[in-house]
PDB file of C-alpha atoms in Angstrom:
ATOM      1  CA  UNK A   9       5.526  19.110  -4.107  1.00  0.00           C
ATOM      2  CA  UNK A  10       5.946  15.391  -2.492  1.00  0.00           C
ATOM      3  CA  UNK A  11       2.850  13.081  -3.259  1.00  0.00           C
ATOM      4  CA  UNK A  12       1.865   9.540  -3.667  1.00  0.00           C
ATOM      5  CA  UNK A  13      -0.392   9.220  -6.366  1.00  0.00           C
ATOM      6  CA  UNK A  14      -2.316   5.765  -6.109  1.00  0.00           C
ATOM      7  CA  UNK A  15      -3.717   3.745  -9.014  1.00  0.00           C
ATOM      8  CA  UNK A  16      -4.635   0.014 -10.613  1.00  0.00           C
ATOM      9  CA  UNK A  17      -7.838  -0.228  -8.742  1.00  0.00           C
ATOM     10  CA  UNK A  18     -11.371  -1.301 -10.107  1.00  0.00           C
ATOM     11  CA  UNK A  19     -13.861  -3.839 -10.193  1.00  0.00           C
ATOM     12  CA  UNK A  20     -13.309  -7.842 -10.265  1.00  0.00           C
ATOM     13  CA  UNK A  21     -15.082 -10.965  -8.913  1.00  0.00           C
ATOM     14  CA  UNK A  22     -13.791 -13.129  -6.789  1.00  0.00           C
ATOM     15  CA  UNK A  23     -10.785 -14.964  -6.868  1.00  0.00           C
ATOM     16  CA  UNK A  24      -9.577 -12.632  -9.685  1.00  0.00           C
ATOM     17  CA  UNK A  25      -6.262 -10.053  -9.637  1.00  0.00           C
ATOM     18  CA  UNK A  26      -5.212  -6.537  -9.618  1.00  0.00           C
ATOM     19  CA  UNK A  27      -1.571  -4.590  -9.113  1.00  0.00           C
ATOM     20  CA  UNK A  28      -1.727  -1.521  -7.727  1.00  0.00           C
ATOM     21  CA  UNK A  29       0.691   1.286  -8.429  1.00  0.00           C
ATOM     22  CA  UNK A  30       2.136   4.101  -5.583  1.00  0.00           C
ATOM     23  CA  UNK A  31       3.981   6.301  -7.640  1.00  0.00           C
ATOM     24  CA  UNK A  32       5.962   9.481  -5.688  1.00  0.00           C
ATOM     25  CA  UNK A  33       7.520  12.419  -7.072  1.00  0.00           C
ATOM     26  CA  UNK A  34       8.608  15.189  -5.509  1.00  0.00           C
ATOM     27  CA  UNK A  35      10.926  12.868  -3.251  1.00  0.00           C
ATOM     28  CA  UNK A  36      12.746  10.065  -3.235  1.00  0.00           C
ATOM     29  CA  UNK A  37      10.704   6.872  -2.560  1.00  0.00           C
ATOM     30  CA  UNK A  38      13.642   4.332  -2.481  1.00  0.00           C
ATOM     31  CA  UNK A  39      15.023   5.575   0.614  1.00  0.00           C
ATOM     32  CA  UNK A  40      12.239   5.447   2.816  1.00  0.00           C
ATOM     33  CA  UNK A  41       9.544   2.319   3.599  1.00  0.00           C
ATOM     34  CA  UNK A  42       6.292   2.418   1.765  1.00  0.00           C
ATOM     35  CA  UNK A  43       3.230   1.414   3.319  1.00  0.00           C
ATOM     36  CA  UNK A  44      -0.225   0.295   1.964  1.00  0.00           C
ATOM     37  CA  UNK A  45      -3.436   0.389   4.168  1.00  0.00           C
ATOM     38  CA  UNK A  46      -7.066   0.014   3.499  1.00  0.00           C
ATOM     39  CA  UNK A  47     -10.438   1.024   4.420  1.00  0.00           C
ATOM     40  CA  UNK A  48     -13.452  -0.166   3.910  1.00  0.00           C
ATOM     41  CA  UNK A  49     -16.862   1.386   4.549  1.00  0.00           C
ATOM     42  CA  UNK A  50     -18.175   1.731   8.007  1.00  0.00           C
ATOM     43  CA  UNK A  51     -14.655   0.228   9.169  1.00  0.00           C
ATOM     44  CA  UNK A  52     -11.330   1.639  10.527  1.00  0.00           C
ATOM     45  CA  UNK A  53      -8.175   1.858   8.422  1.00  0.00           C
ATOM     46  CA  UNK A  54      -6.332  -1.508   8.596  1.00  0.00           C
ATOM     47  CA  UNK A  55      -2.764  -2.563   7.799  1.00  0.00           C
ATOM     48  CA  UNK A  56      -2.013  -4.368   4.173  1.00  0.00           C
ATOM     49  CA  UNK A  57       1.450  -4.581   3.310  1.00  0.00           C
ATOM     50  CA  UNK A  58       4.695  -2.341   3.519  1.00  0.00           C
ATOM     51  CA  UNK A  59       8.492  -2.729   2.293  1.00  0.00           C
ATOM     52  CA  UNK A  60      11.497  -0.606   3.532  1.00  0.00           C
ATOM     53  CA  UNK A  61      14.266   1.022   1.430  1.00  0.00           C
ATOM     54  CA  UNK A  62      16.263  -2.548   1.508  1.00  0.00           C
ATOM     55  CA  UNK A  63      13.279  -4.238   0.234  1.00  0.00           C
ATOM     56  CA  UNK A  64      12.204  -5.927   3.318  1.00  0.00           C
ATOM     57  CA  UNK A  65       8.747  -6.696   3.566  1.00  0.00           C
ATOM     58  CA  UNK A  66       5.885  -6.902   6.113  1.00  0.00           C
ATOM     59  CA  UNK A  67       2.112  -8.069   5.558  1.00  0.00           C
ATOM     60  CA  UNK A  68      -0.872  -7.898   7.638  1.00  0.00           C
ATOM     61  CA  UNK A  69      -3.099 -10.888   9.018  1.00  0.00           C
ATOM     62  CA  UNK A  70      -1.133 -13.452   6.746  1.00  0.00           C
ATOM     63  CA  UNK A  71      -2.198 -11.579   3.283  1.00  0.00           C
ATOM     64  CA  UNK A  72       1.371 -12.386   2.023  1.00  0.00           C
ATOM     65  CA  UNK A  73      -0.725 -15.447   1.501  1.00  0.00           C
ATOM     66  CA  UNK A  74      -2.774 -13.766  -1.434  1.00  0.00           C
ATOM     67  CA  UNK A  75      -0.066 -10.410  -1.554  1.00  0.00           C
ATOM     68  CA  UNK A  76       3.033  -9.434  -2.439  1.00  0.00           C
ATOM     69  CA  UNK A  77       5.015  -6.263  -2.704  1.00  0.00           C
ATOM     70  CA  UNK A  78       7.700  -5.154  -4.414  1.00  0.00           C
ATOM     71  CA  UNK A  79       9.001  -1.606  -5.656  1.00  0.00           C
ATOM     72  CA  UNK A  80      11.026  -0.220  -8.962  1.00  0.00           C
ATOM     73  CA  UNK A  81      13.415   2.302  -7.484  1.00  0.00           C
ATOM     74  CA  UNK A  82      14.313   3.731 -11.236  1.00  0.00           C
ATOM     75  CA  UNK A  83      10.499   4.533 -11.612  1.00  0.00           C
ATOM     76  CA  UNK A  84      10.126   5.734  -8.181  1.00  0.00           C
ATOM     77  CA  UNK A  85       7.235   3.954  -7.553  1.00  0.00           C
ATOM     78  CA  UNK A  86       6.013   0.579  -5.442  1.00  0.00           C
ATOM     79  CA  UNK A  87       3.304  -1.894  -6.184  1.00  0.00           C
ATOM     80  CA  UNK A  88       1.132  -3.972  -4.533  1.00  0.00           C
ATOM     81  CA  UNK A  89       0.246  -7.691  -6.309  1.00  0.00           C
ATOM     82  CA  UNK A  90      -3.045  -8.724  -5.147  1.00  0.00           C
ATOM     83  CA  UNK A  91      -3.894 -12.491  -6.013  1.00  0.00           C
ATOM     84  CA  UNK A  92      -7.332 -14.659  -5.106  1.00  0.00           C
ATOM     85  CA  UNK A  93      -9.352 -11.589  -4.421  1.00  0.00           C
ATOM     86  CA  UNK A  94     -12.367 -11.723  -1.439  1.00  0.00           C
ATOM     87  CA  UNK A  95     -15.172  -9.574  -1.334  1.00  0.00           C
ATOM     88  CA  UNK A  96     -13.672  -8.667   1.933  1.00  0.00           C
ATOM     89  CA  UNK A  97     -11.017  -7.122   0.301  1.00  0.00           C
ATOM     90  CA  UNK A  98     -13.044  -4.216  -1.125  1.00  0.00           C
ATOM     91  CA  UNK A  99     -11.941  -1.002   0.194  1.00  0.00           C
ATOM     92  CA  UNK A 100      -9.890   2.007  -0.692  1.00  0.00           C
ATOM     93  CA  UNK A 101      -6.248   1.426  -0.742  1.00  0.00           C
ATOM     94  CA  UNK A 102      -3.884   3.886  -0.185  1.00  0.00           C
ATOM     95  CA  UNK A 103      -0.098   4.018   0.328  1.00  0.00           C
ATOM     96  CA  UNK A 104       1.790   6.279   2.968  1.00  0.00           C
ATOM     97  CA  UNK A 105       5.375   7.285   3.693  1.00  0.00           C
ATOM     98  CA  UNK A 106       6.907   9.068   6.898  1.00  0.00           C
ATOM     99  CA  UNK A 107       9.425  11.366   5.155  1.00  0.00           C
ATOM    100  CA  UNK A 108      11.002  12.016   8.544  1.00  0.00           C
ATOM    101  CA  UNK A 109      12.169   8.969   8.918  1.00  0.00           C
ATOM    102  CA  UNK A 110      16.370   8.796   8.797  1.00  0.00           C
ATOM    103  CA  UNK A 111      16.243   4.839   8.704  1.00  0.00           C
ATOM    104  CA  UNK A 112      14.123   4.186   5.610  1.00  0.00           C
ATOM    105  CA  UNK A 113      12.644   1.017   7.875  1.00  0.00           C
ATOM    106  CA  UNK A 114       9.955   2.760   9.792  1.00  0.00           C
ATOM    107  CA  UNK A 115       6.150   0.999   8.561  1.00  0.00           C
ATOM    108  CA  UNK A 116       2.886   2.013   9.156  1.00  0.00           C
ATOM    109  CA  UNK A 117       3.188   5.953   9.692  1.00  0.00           C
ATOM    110  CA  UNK A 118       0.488   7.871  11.414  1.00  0.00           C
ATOM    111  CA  UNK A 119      -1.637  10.085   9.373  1.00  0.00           C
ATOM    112  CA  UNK A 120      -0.700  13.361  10.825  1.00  0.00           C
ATOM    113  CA  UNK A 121       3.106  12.535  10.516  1.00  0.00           C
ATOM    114  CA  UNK A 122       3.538  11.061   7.283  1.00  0.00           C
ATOM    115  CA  UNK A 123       2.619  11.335   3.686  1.00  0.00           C
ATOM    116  CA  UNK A 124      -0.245   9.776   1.940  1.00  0.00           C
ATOM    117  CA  UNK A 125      -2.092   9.807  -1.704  1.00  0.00           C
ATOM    118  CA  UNK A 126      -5.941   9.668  -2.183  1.00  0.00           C
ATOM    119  CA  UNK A 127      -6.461   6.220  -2.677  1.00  0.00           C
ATOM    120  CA  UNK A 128      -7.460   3.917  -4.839  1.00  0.00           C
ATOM    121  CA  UNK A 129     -10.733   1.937  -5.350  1.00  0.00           C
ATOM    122  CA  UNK A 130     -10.856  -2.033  -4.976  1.00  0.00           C
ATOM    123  CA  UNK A 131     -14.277  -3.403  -5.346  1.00  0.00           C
ATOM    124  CA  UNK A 132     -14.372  -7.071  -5.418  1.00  0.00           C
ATOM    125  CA  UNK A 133     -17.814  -8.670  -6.623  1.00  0.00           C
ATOM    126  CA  UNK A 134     -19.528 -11.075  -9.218  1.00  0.00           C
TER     127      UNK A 134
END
């Protein structure tokens, strides 16, 4: 069974840190790009940060400012760093790969032709 499980989110106040974790099995997540997008309440999914399978990476509205991405191939699995957190950063997070993609370059798949895990919590706040 392919999935994405995501984790590393939770509550911290402002200005603080957290590393997320997208973690596949089932497939193999080197060869294909990894992408992370977020939602928060009320609001449309947005664009956060993606790498292909020869580690380049992308951000959204400057975040590589704050982010950073980077994956470990042997443990099948990619992480996002997330530095001088904003309360505008709280949202779900989730990660999502397109599977039929024969480059391993393509970012931000489209829901109904890609894979994606639940998601994981960020809630920044003092």
């Amino acid at each position: 069974q392919v999935r994405l499980v995501e984790s590393g989110g939770g509550l911290v106040q402002p200005g603080g840190s957290l590393r997320l974790s997208c973690a596949a099995s089932g497939f193999t997540s080197g060869n294909y790009a990894i992408s992370w997008f977020r939602q928060a309440p009320g609001k449309e999914r947005e664009r956060v940060s993606c790498i292909t399978n020869g580690a380049v990476t992308y951000f959204a509205n400057s975040l590589n400012d704050r982010f950073s991405i980077s994956r470990d191939n042997a443990k099948n699995t990619v992480y996002l760093q997330m530095n001088s957190l904003k309360p505008d950063d709280t949202a779900i997070y989730y990660c999502a790969s397109d599977l039929s993609d024969p480059t391993g370059r393509r970012c931000w798949p489209r829901i109904g032709s890609s894979s994606w895990g639940q998601g994981t919590q960020v809630t920044v706040s003092s």
